[in-house]
Short mmCIF file of C-alpha atoms in Angstrom, two decimals:
data_model
loop_
_atom_site.label_atom_id
_atom_site.label_comp_id
_atom_site.label_asym_id
_atom_site.label_seq_id
_atom_site.Cartn_x
_atom_site.Cartn_y
_atom_site.Cartn_z
CA MET A 1 44.57 -27.94 -72.80
CA TYR A 2 46.50 -28.61 -69.63
CA THR A 3 46.30 -25.12 -68.45
CA LYS A 4 42.67 -24.64 -69.31
CA CYS A 5 41.76 -27.58 -67.48
CA ALA A 6 43.58 -26.63 -64.36
CA LEU A 7 42.27 -22.70 -64.61
CA LEU A 8 38.47 -24.59 -64.21
CA LEU A 9 39.88 -26.65 -61.71
CA ILE A 10 40.89 -23.44 -59.62
CA VAL A 11 37.90 -21.47 -60.59
CA TRP A 12 35.74 -24.79 -59.50
CA SER A 13 37.88 -25.19 -56.01
CA ILE A 14 36.95 -21.21 -55.10
CA SER A 15 33.21 -21.56 -56.01
CA ILE A 16 33.11 -24.65 -53.42
CA VAL A 17 34.78 -22.50 -50.88
CA ILE A 18 32.50 -19.65 -51.59
CA ASN A 19 29.46 -21.56 -51.26
CA CYS A 20 30.55 -23.15 -47.95
CA THR A 21 31.45 -20.17 -46.69
CA GLN A 22 27.86 -19.07 -47.46
CA THR A 23 26.02 -21.91 -46.20
CA LYS A 24 27.97 -21.96 -42.60
CA GLY A 25 26.35 -18.13 -42.30
CA GLN A 26 23.20 -19.33 -43.18
CA PHE A 27 22.70 -21.10 -39.83
CA ILE A 28 22.15 -20.43 -36.05
CA THR A 29 22.66 -22.66 -32.82
CA ILE A 30 19.61 -24.24 -31.14
CA ASN A 31 20.65 -23.49 -27.54
CA ASP A 32 17.46 -25.17 -25.52
CA PRO A 33 17.86 -28.84 -26.17
CA LEU A 34 14.37 -29.14 -25.87
CA LEU A 35 13.56 -26.98 -28.57
CA LYS A 36 16.64 -28.43 -30.45
CA TYR A 37 14.65 -31.80 -30.45
CA ALA A 38 10.98 -30.12 -31.39
CA LEU A 39 12.48 -28.59 -34.63
CA ASN A 40 14.28 -31.80 -35.38
CA ASP A 41 10.92 -33.98 -34.71
CA ARG A 42 8.74 -31.47 -36.72
CA GLU A 43 11.21 -29.19 -39.06
CA ARG A 44 13.70 -31.65 -39.76
CA PRO A 45 14.58 -30.30 -43.48
CA LEU A 46 15.36 -26.95 -42.09
CA MET A 47 18.26 -28.11 -39.14
CA SER A 48 21.54 -28.85 -40.03
CA THR A 49 23.13 -32.35 -40.96
CA ASP A 50 24.36 -32.93 -37.18
CA SER A 51 20.47 -31.56 -36.01
CA SER A 52 22.23 -28.63 -33.94
CA SER A 53 21.37 -25.63 -35.69
CA LEU A 54 18.18 -24.42 -38.11
CA ASP A 55 18.89 -22.82 -41.70
CA THR A 56 17.66 -19.19 -40.89
CA ILE A 57 17.01 -18.72 -44.61
CA ALA A 58 14.85 -21.81 -44.68
CA ALA A 59 12.95 -20.83 -41.86
CA ALA A 60 12.02 -17.59 -43.31
CA THR A 61 10.58 -19.53 -46.59
CA LYS A 62 7.97 -21.67 -44.35
CA THR A 63 4.49 -20.58 -44.66
CA GLY A 64 1.64 -21.88 -42.83
CA THR A 65 1.47 -23.45 -38.95
CA LEU A 66 4.76 -23.80 -37.45
CA GLN A 67 3.31 -26.47 -35.09
CA LEU A 68 5.76 -27.00 -32.07
CA GLN A 69 3.54 -28.34 -28.89
CA TYR A 70 4.22 -30.44 -25.92
CA TYR A 71 7.67 -30.24 -26.20
CA GLY A 72 8.44 -28.37 -22.48
CA PHE A 73 10.75 -25.88 -24.33
CA THR A 74 11.82 -22.77 -22.62
CA THR A 75 13.92 -20.44 -25.10
CA VAL A 76 12.15 -19.45 -28.70
CA THR A 77 14.58 -16.64 -29.53
CA GLU A 78 15.58 -18.69 -32.92
CA LEU A 79 12.08 -18.81 -34.02
CA LYS A 80 12.53 -15.01 -34.94
CA TYR A 81 13.21 -16.71 -38.35
CA PHE A 82 10.27 -17.83 -39.42
CA LYS A 83 8.83 -14.61 -40.51
CA ASN A 84 6.14 -15.84 -43.25
CA ILE A 85 4.12 -18.45 -40.84
CA ASN A 86 0.44 -17.54 -40.30
CA PHE A 87 -0.01 -19.63 -37.19
CA PHE A 88 2.37 -19.53 -34.30
CA GLN A 89 1.31 -22.84 -32.41
CA THR A 90 3.53 -23.93 -29.04
CA VAL A 91 0.72 -25.49 -26.71
CA ASP A 92 1.79 -26.48 -23.37
CA ASN A 93 5.60 -25.96 -23.30
CA ASN A 94 7.40 -23.85 -20.74
CA ILE A 95 7.63 -20.48 -22.80
CA SER A 96 7.54 -17.44 -20.65
CA THR A 97 8.98 -14.58 -23.46
CA LEU A 98 8.34 -14.63 -27.10
CA PRO A 99 10.41 -14.14 -30.04
CA ASN A 100 10.70 -11.08 -31.69
CA PHE A 101 7.38 -10.73 -33.92
CA THR A 102 8.83 -8.00 -35.70
CA GLY A 103 8.29 -8.90 -39.41
CA PHE A 104 5.63 -11.25 -39.04
CA THR A 105 3.45 -10.02 -41.58
CA ASN A 106 1.16 -12.96 -42.26
CA LEU A 107 0.82 -13.90 -38.81
CA LYS A 108 -2.45 -14.11 -38.04
CA PHE A 109 -2.94 -17.24 -35.51
CA ILE A 110 -1.38 -17.45 -31.74
CA ASP A 111 -2.27 -20.27 -30.10
CA LEU A 112 0.03 -19.90 -26.73
CA ARG A 113 -2.14 -22.24 -24.40
CA GLY A 114 -0.66 -23.97 -21.39
CA ASN A 115 2.51 -21.45 -20.90
CA PRO A 116 3.57 -19.16 -18.31
CA TRP A 117 3.92 -16.43 -21.16
CA SER A 118 1.84 -13.57 -19.82
CA ASP A 119 3.75 -10.36 -21.45
CA PHE A 120 1.13 -8.97 -23.67
CA THR A 121 3.34 -5.94 -24.82
CA GLN A 122 5.34 -8.48 -26.96
CA LEU A 123 2.27 -8.76 -29.21
CA ASP A 124 2.60 -5.52 -30.01
CA PRO A 125 4.28 -5.93 -33.33
CA ILE A 126 1.39 -8.10 -34.71
CA LYS A 127 -1.79 -7.11 -32.71
CA ASN A 128 -3.40 -5.09 -35.40
CA GLN A 129 -3.24 -8.03 -37.43
CA LEU A 130 -3.85 -10.96 -35.19
CA ASN A 131 -7.63 -12.83 -35.92
CA MET A 132 -7.00 -15.70 -33.11
CA ILE A 133 -6.07 -15.88 -29.61
CA LEU A 134 -5.56 -18.68 -27.78
CA LEU A 135 -4.60 -18.66 -24.01
CA ARG A 136 -4.58 -20.92 -21.05
CA ARG A 137 -3.09 -20.25 -17.75
CA ILE A 138 -1.20 -23.38 -15.97
CA PRO A 139 -1.00 -23.50 -11.94
CA SER A 140 2.37 -21.67 -12.03
CA GLY A 141 1.48 -19.33 -14.11
CA ASN A 142 0.79 -15.93 -13.33
CA GLU A 143 -2.61 -14.74 -12.54
CA ILE A 144 -4.62 -11.91 -14.87
CA LYS A 145 -7.62 -10.05 -13.31
CA ASP A 146 -8.19 -7.87 -15.57
CA PHE A 147 -8.38 -8.17 -19.98
CA SER A 148 -9.86 -5.01 -20.40
CA PHE A 149 -6.26 -4.51 -22.64
CA LEU A 150 -7.96 -6.41 -25.60
CA THR A 151 -9.63 -3.29 -27.01
CA SER A 152 -9.31 -1.62 -30.40
CA SER A 153 -5.72 -1.90 -31.21
CA PHE A 154 -6.63 -5.61 -31.86
CA PRO A 155 -8.97 -4.76 -34.34
CA ASN A 156 -9.26 -8.01 -36.49
CA LEU A 157 -9.89 -10.58 -33.53
CA LYS A 158 -12.17 -13.17 -34.37
CA SER A 159 -11.65 -16.17 -31.98
CA ILE A 160 -10.45 -14.82 -27.99
CA GLN A 161 -9.41 -17.36 -25.90
CA PHE A 162 -8.37 -16.62 -22.26
CA THR A 163 -9.05 -19.64 -19.28
CA ASN A 164 -8.22 -20.39 -16.11
CA PHE A 165 -6.61 -16.93 -15.57
CA ASN A 166 -9.36 -16.61 -12.64
CA ALA A 167 -10.10 -13.23 -14.69
CA GLU A 168 -12.66 -10.88 -13.63
CA ILE A 169 -12.99 -7.72 -16.06
CA LEU A 170 -13.24 -8.48 -19.84
CA PRO A 171 -12.61 -6.96 -22.54
CA ASP A 172 -15.65 -5.03 -24.44
CA PHE A 173 -16.00 -7.61 -26.93
CA SER A 174 -18.53 -4.92 -28.93
CA LEU A 175 -15.50 -3.58 -30.21
CA PHE A 176 -14.65 -6.66 -32.49
CA SER A 177 -16.85 -7.50 -35.26
CA GLY A 178 -17.50 -10.71 -36.83
CA LEU A 179 -16.40 -12.99 -33.74
CA THR A 180 -16.60 -16.50 -34.25
CA GLN A 181 -15.49 -17.65 -30.79
CA ILE A 182 -15.15 -16.31 -26.85
CA LYS A 183 -14.31 -19.07 -24.77
CA ILE A 184 -13.42 -17.52 -20.92
CA ASN A 185 -14.53 -20.41 -19.04
CA ASN A 186 -12.69 -21.20 -15.69
CA ASN A 187 -12.02 -17.77 -14.88
CA LYS A 188 -14.26 -15.89 -11.78
CA LEU A 189 -16.72 -14.22 -13.89
CA THR A 190 -20.18 -13.72 -12.60
CA PHE A 191 -23.42 -13.15 -14.31
CA THR A 192 -22.99 -9.57 -13.77
CA ASP A 193 -19.88 -10.03 -16.65
CA LEU A 194 -21.50 -12.80 -18.81
CA ILE A 195 -25.80 -11.99 -18.94
CA PRO A 196 -24.25 -8.50 -21.01
CA LEU A 197 -22.22 -11.07 -23.40
CA THR A 198 -25.65 -12.34 -24.71
CA THR A 199 -26.38 -9.47 -26.40
CA LEU A 200 -23.69 -10.34 -28.92
CA PRO A 201 -24.67 -11.13 -32.50
CA SER A 202 -25.29 -14.95 -32.48
CA TYR A 203 -24.09 -15.36 -28.88
CA ALA A 204 -25.60 -19.16 -28.76
CA THR A 205 -23.04 -20.07 -31.19
CA ILE A 206 -19.53 -18.52 -29.97
CA LEU A 207 -19.74 -18.47 -26.36
CA ASP A 208 -18.17 -20.96 -24.03
CA VAL A 209 -18.38 -19.23 -20.76
CA MET A 210 -19.27 -21.95 -17.99
CA PRO A 211 -18.11 -23.24 -16.12
CA GLN A 212 -16.76 -20.69 -14.05
CA ASN A 213 -14.07 -21.24 -11.27
CA ILE A 214 -15.25 -20.70 -7.16
CA LEU A 215 -15.39 -17.53 -6.94
CA THR A 216 -14.45 -16.81 -3.19
CA ASN A 217 -12.32 -18.18 -0.73
CA ASP A 218 -13.25 -20.93 2.04
CA THR A 219 -14.24 -19.49 5.08
CA SER A 220 -14.18 -20.45 8.89
CA ILE A 221 -17.35 -19.27 10.87
CA GLN A 222 -18.22 -19.49 14.64
CA ILE A 223 -21.65 -19.08 15.51
CA PHE A 224 -23.51 -19.28 18.91
CA ARG A 225 -25.77 -21.35 20.15
CA ASN A 226 -29.41 -19.48 20.86
CA THR A 227 -28.12 -16.42 18.35
CA SER A 228 -29.56 -15.50 15.02
CA PHE A 229 -26.51 -15.74 12.24
CA THR A 230 -26.89 -14.59 8.50
CA LEU A 231 -24.87 -16.11 5.79
CA THR A 232 -24.47 -13.73 2.90
CA THR A 233 -22.69 -13.63 -0.65
CA PRO A 234 -21.89 -10.55 -2.44
CA ILE A 235 -22.22 -12.11 -5.98
CA ASP A 236 -24.61 -10.72 -8.44
CA ASN A 237 -26.90 -8.96 -5.97
CA GLY A 238 -29.27 -7.21 -7.55
CA LEU A 239 -29.20 -8.28 -10.69
CA SER A 240 -32.39 -9.06 -12.17
CA GLY A 241 -33.16 -12.87 -12.61
CA ILE A 242 -30.58 -13.92 -10.51
CA TYR A 243 -31.37 -16.68 -7.48
CA TYR A 244 -29.72 -18.34 -4.80
CA GLU A 245 -29.16 -21.80 -3.22
CA LEU A 246 -28.04 -22.75 -0.13
CA TYR A 247 -26.19 -26.10 0.41
CA LYS A 248 -25.06 -27.89 3.54
CA GLY A 249 -22.92 -30.30 1.73
CA THR A 250 -24.66 -31.96 -0.95
CA THR A 251 -28.33 -31.17 0.39
CA LEU A 252 -29.79 -28.41 -0.76
CA ILE A 253 -31.32 -26.67 2.34
CA ASP A 254 -32.98 -23.59 0.88
CA SER A 255 -33.55 -21.16 -2.62
CA SER A 256 -34.36 -17.69 -2.68
CA THR A 257 -34.06 -14.74 -5.08
CA SER A 258 -32.00 -12.97 -1.71
CA ASN A 259 -28.68 -13.15 -1.13
CA SER A 260 -28.82 -14.03 2.37
CA PHE A 261 -29.97 -17.20 4.32
CA THR A 262 -30.72 -16.52 7.99
CA PHE A 263 -30.16 -19.17 10.76
CA THR A 264 -32.45 -18.60 13.74
CA ASN A 265 -32.04 -19.76 17.43
CA VAL A 266 -28.95 -21.68 16.25
CA THR A 267 -28.12 -24.89 17.67
CA THR A 268 -25.61 -27.69 17.04
CA SER A 269 -27.46 -29.39 14.25
CA ASP A 270 -26.34 -26.17 12.17
CA SER A 271 -22.83 -26.76 12.06
CA GLY A 272 -21.30 -28.09 9.02
CA ILE A 273 -20.33 -27.24 5.35
CA TYR A 274 -22.21 -25.36 3.33
CA HIS A 275 -21.99 -23.37 0.13
CA ILE A 276 -24.06 -21.03 -2.02
CA LYS A 277 -24.58 -21.66 -5.90
CA ILE A 278 -26.02 -19.14 -8.03
CA LYS A 279 -28.26 -19.16 -10.94
CA SER A 280 -29.77 -17.55 -13.73
CA THR A 281 -33.19 -17.71 -15.48
CA HIS A 282 -31.55 -16.61 -18.43
CA PRO A 283 -32.21 -19.60 -20.56
CA PHE A 284 -28.55 -19.30 -22.18
CA PHE A 285 -27.25 -20.49 -18.55
CA ALA A 286 -29.81 -23.42 -17.85
CA GLY A 287 -27.99 -26.27 -16.34
CA ASN A 288 -25.27 -23.60 -15.43
CA TYR A 289 -24.51 -21.66 -11.92
CA LEU A 290 -21.82 -20.00 -10.50
CA GLN A 291 -20.46 -21.04 -6.60
CA THR A 292 -19.04 -19.55 -3.56
CA GLY A 293 -16.22 -21.12 -2.25
CA LYS A 294 -17.40 -23.21 1.41
CA TYR A 295 -18.45 -21.83 4.59
CA THR A 296 -17.59 -24.02 7.35
CA LEU A 297 -19.61 -23.25 10.56
CA THR A 298 -19.13 -24.50 13.76
CA THR A 299 -21.30 -23.31 16.72
CA ALA A 300 -20.30 -22.82 20.34
CA ALA A 301 -21.95 -22.41 23.57
CA CYS A 302 -19.53 -19.55 24.80
CA PRO A 303 -17.35 -17.78 22.05
CA THR A 304 -13.49 -17.60 23.19
CA LEU A 305 -12.80 -14.03 23.83
CA SER A 306 -9.10 -13.51 21.66
CA SER A 307 -8.63 -9.66 22.90
CA VAL A 308 -9.81 -7.21 25.20
CA ASP A 309 -8.59 -3.63 24.28
CA VAL A 310 -8.47 -0.82 26.79
CA GLU A 311 -7.87 2.65 26.49
CA VAL A 312 -6.24 4.49 29.71
CA SER A 313 -5.72 8.36 29.96
CA GLU A 314 -3.42 10.08 32.04
CA ALA A 315 -5.11 12.17 34.84
CA CYS A 316 -3.90 13.34 37.94
CA ASP A 317 -7.38 12.80 39.93
CA LEU A 318 -10.23 10.29 38.24
CA VAL A 319 -8.78 8.37 35.33
CA PRO A 320 -10.55 8.33 32.00
CA VAL A 321 -11.19 4.50 30.93
CA LYS A 322 -12.84 3.62 27.63
CA PHE A 323 -13.00 -0.24 26.41
CA THR A 324 -12.30 0.00 22.67
CA SER A 325 -13.13 -3.49 21.14
CA ILE A 326 -13.68 -6.96 22.76
CA ASN A 327 -12.56 -9.76 20.81
CA SER A 328 -11.99 -8.02 17.47
CA THR A 329 -11.85 -11.06 15.37
CA SER A 330 -15.37 -12.35 15.93
CA SER A 331 -18.76 -10.69 16.03
CA TYR A 332 -19.10 -10.70 20.21
CA GLN A 333 -21.93 -8.50 21.65
CA ALA A 334 -21.15 -7.45 24.67
CA ASP A 335 -24.16 -7.34 27.65
CA THR A 336 -22.32 -5.95 30.38
CA ILE A 337 -18.86 -4.68 30.95
CA SER A 338 -17.29 -3.93 34.53
CA LEU A 339 -14.22 -3.60 36.40
CA LYS A 340 -14.24 -3.97 40.23
CA ASP A 341 -11.93 -2.94 42.45
CA LYS A 342 -10.94 -5.74 44.36
CA ILE A 343 -9.64 -3.69 47.76
CA ARG A 344 -13.07 -1.64 48.01
CA ASN A 345 -14.68 -3.80 46.28
CA LYS A 346 -16.47 -0.91 44.02
CA ILE A 347 -18.19 -1.74 40.54
CA PHE A 348 -17.91 0.39 37.69
CA TYR A 349 -20.36 -0.30 34.68
CA PHE A 350 -19.02 0.30 30.81
CA SER A 351 -20.13 0.18 27.37
CA LEU A 352 -18.12 0.11 24.24
CA GLN A 353 -16.72 3.15 23.14
CA ASN A 354 -17.83 5.19 25.94
CA SER A 355 -15.19 6.77 28.28
CA LYS A 356 -15.88 6.83 32.25
CA GLU A 357 -13.47 8.33 34.90
CA ILE A 358 -12.80 5.86 37.74
CA PRO A 359 -10.44 6.09 40.69
CA VAL A 360 -6.74 4.63 40.93
CA GLY A 361 -6.88 0.87 41.81
CA SER A 362 -6.31 -2.49 41.60
CA TYR A 363 -9.27 -4.07 39.34
CA ASP A 364 -10.79 -7.39 37.84
CA LEU A 365 -12.63 -7.46 34.83
CA TYR A 366 -16.28 -9.23 34.07
CA ILE A 367 -18.04 -9.80 31.12
CA LYS A 368 -21.10 -11.15 30.23
CA ASN A 369 -22.54 -11.15 26.45
CA THR A 370 -26.39 -11.35 24.99
CA ASN A 371 -26.13 -14.68 25.24
CA GLY A 372 -25.37 -15.18 28.59
CA CYS A 373 -21.69 -16.29 28.52
CA ALA A 374 -19.94 -14.65 31.36
CA TYR A 375 -15.50 -14.30 31.66
CA ASN A 376 -13.58 -13.31 34.53
CA TYR A 377 -10.44 -12.09 34.10
CA PRO A 378 -8.95 -11.42 37.98
CA ASN A 379 -6.09 -8.63 38.20
CA PHE A 380 -7.22 -7.23 35.02
CA LYS A 381 -5.36 -3.56 35.45
CA ASN A 382 -4.16 -1.29 37.83
CA ILE A 383 -5.05 2.22 37.12
CA SER A 384 -2.44 4.27 38.29
CA LEU A 385 -2.25 8.45 38.46
CA ALA A 386 -0.03 9.78 35.52
CA LYS A 387 3.59 10.27 36.99
CA LYS A 388 3.39 13.86 36.47
CA CYS A 389 1.33 13.78 39.70
CA ASN A 390 1.97 15.29 42.76
CA ASP A 391 1.98 12.02 44.96
CA ILE A 392 -0.07 13.81 47.61
CA PHE A 393 -3.17 12.46 49.72
CA SER A 394 -4.92 13.82 53.24
CA PRO A 395 -6.33 11.05 55.09
CA ASN A 396 -8.66 13.39 56.91
CA GLY A 397 -11.76 11.43 56.34
CA ASP A 398 -13.22 13.69 53.62
CA GLY A 399 -13.65 11.33 51.14
CA ILE A 400 -10.93 13.24 48.83
CA THR A 401 -7.64 11.61 48.40
CA ASP A 402 -8.31 9.77 51.70
CA ASP A 403 -5.75 7.14 50.62
CA PHE A 404 -2.96 6.33 47.97
CA PHE A 405 -2.98 3.44 45.65
CA ILE A 406 0.54 1.65 45.27
CA GLU A 407 0.21 -0.28 41.75
CA LEU A 408 3.60 -2.05 42.01
CA ILE A 409 3.57 -5.88 42.79
CA GLY A 410 4.76 -7.46 45.45
CA SER A 411 5.73 -6.02 48.91
CA ALA A 412 6.10 -2.16 50.26
CA THR A 413 8.21 -1.10 52.85
CA ILE A 414 7.27 2.87 54.27
CA ARG A 415 9.83 4.91 56.19
CA ASN A 416 9.71 8.59 57.32
CA LYS A 417 12.22 10.93 56.73
CA GLN A 418 14.44 9.85 59.79
CA GLY A 419 14.56 5.94 57.97
CA ILE A 420 12.26 4.46 60.52
CA ILE A 421 9.58 2.02 59.08
CA VAL A 422 6.00 3.19 60.16
CA ARG A 423 4.44 0.64 57.59
CA GLU A 424 4.72 -2.69 55.47
CA LEU A 425 2.21 -3.81 52.71
CA ALA A 426 1.41 -6.33 50.14
CA VAL A 427 0.82 -4.90 47.17
CA PRO A 428 -0.98 -3.51 45.33
CA ALA A 429 -2.99 -2.05 48.22
CA TYR A 430 -4.06 1.35 49.44
CA TRP A 431 -1.77 2.77 52.01
CA ASP A 432 -4.66 4.55 54.33
CA GLY A 433 -1.86 7.12 56.03
CA ASN A 434 -1.97 4.88 59.06
CA ASP A 435 1.21 3.14 60.88
CA GLN A 436 1.68 -0.64 61.33
CA ASN A 437 -0.47 0.09 64.72
CA GLY A 438 -3.04 1.59 63.17
CA ASN A 439 -2.14 5.18 64.36
CA PRO A 440 -2.53 8.13 61.87
CA VAL A 441 1.16 8.89 60.70
CA GLU A 442 2.66 12.12 61.40
CA ILE A 443 2.35 14.92 58.47
CA GLY A 444 5.28 14.91 55.95
CA ILE A 445 7.55 13.02 53.40
CA TYR A 446 7.37 9.60 53.17
CA ALA A 447 9.33 6.83 51.08
CA ILE A 448 8.26 3.73 49.74
CA THR A 449 10.60 1.12 48.47
CA PHE A 450 9.59 -2.39 47.37
CA SER A 451 10.97 -5.71 47.37
CA ASP A 452 10.53 -6.69 44.15
CA HIS A 453 11.52 -3.51 42.35
CA LYS A 454 14.94 -2.68 44.34
CA ASN A 455 15.22 0.68 41.98
CA GLU A 456 12.25 2.31 42.74
CA VAL A 457 11.48 4.39 45.01
CA ARG A 458 8.45 6.52 45.72
CA LYS A 459 7.98 9.71 47.41
CA VAL A 460 4.33 10.47 48.68
CA THR A 461 3.38 13.81 51.01
CA VAL A 462 0.88 12.95 53.96
CA LEU A 463 -1.69 15.98 54.27
CA ARG A 464 -4.19 16.30 57.30
#
């Protein structure tokens, strides 16, 4: 009798050891403390007695909804064991990567609103069975401009929501039959995108598309008094049934079927902050509108020129000069562009992008716009011959190379071959071939040195 009882005790002990070993193998540690808290809060029977581990076998038996909202957890790898749920709902957490959905054959509904997740390839194992996908971008999440990837590879979608992604491209919703909800508000969709949706069956009950986010960036524009200026938006231009309203602050200024508003004879009172509302006559959009960003207009008598760009080509006689742009950052229109030889007082007139050949010299720049605003740039540029040219001039009064232009700044000393100083000049200046007393120098080679350019020596040949 005692032997039989001992044997039963041994067998029972072995059974306990085996069962304990099996039970220990069913649990997996939850690493994310917030996910651990969420599971203990919502799925306590599936957790270990010390609240640190998930019973993976028990998790696999759960059906219905796995609802873990507003906890802020990041890592959801361990949720891959809930293979028999049909609704995965993890709203307003901090998920960037989904669990592996391979084997989730019953999963039809997924709600990921308020997470930074955006890798849609992670839905591949379940995309052909999904009935619903709900997404809402958080401020720190990625913008998704193009949702056209939602195609026939998601054949059973009935409820589709993606909001606040600043999306600009929609999927082809006609690919999905039996749609019950399309919620796509707070993106950057225009009536060009939205009006075609009104051809979908039961569109009035399934569409939720307004409001949309501000469609354009804020812009600062300087306009000049007594000129005309046109404010234009490219949104839905040419689309039937569209009209535009121009607001200054909250005051309606003008309404038009044109996407442009012209200010004529601009005055100081035209300064202000404007925006344009875009509206549709389609009855579904009654009371709704799209809106541009702010246009901050400031008026000024004359613009500030930010740049004057000029090209000077190499030459050994007259030098080609071309003004390529003036004030490239604004709509400046030049009426007069002129270079004045500050030594000879000769003026040369230019127009933008047209080249003109002028003599070497030191030039002041003068610009006037069509509104009468004038700009002077003293000492704008020294125009010189190319370095490859022979420095030769013939001061004989025939009007051809009668003087030699010295473009460097400071003072210059001219010496003959014997090293004797024949002339000193404040430069830039023209040397007329005369010495300090006004007498013509002899034919020959002369060396020019400079007070501010010690290493610079210029040699010039004088011919008669």
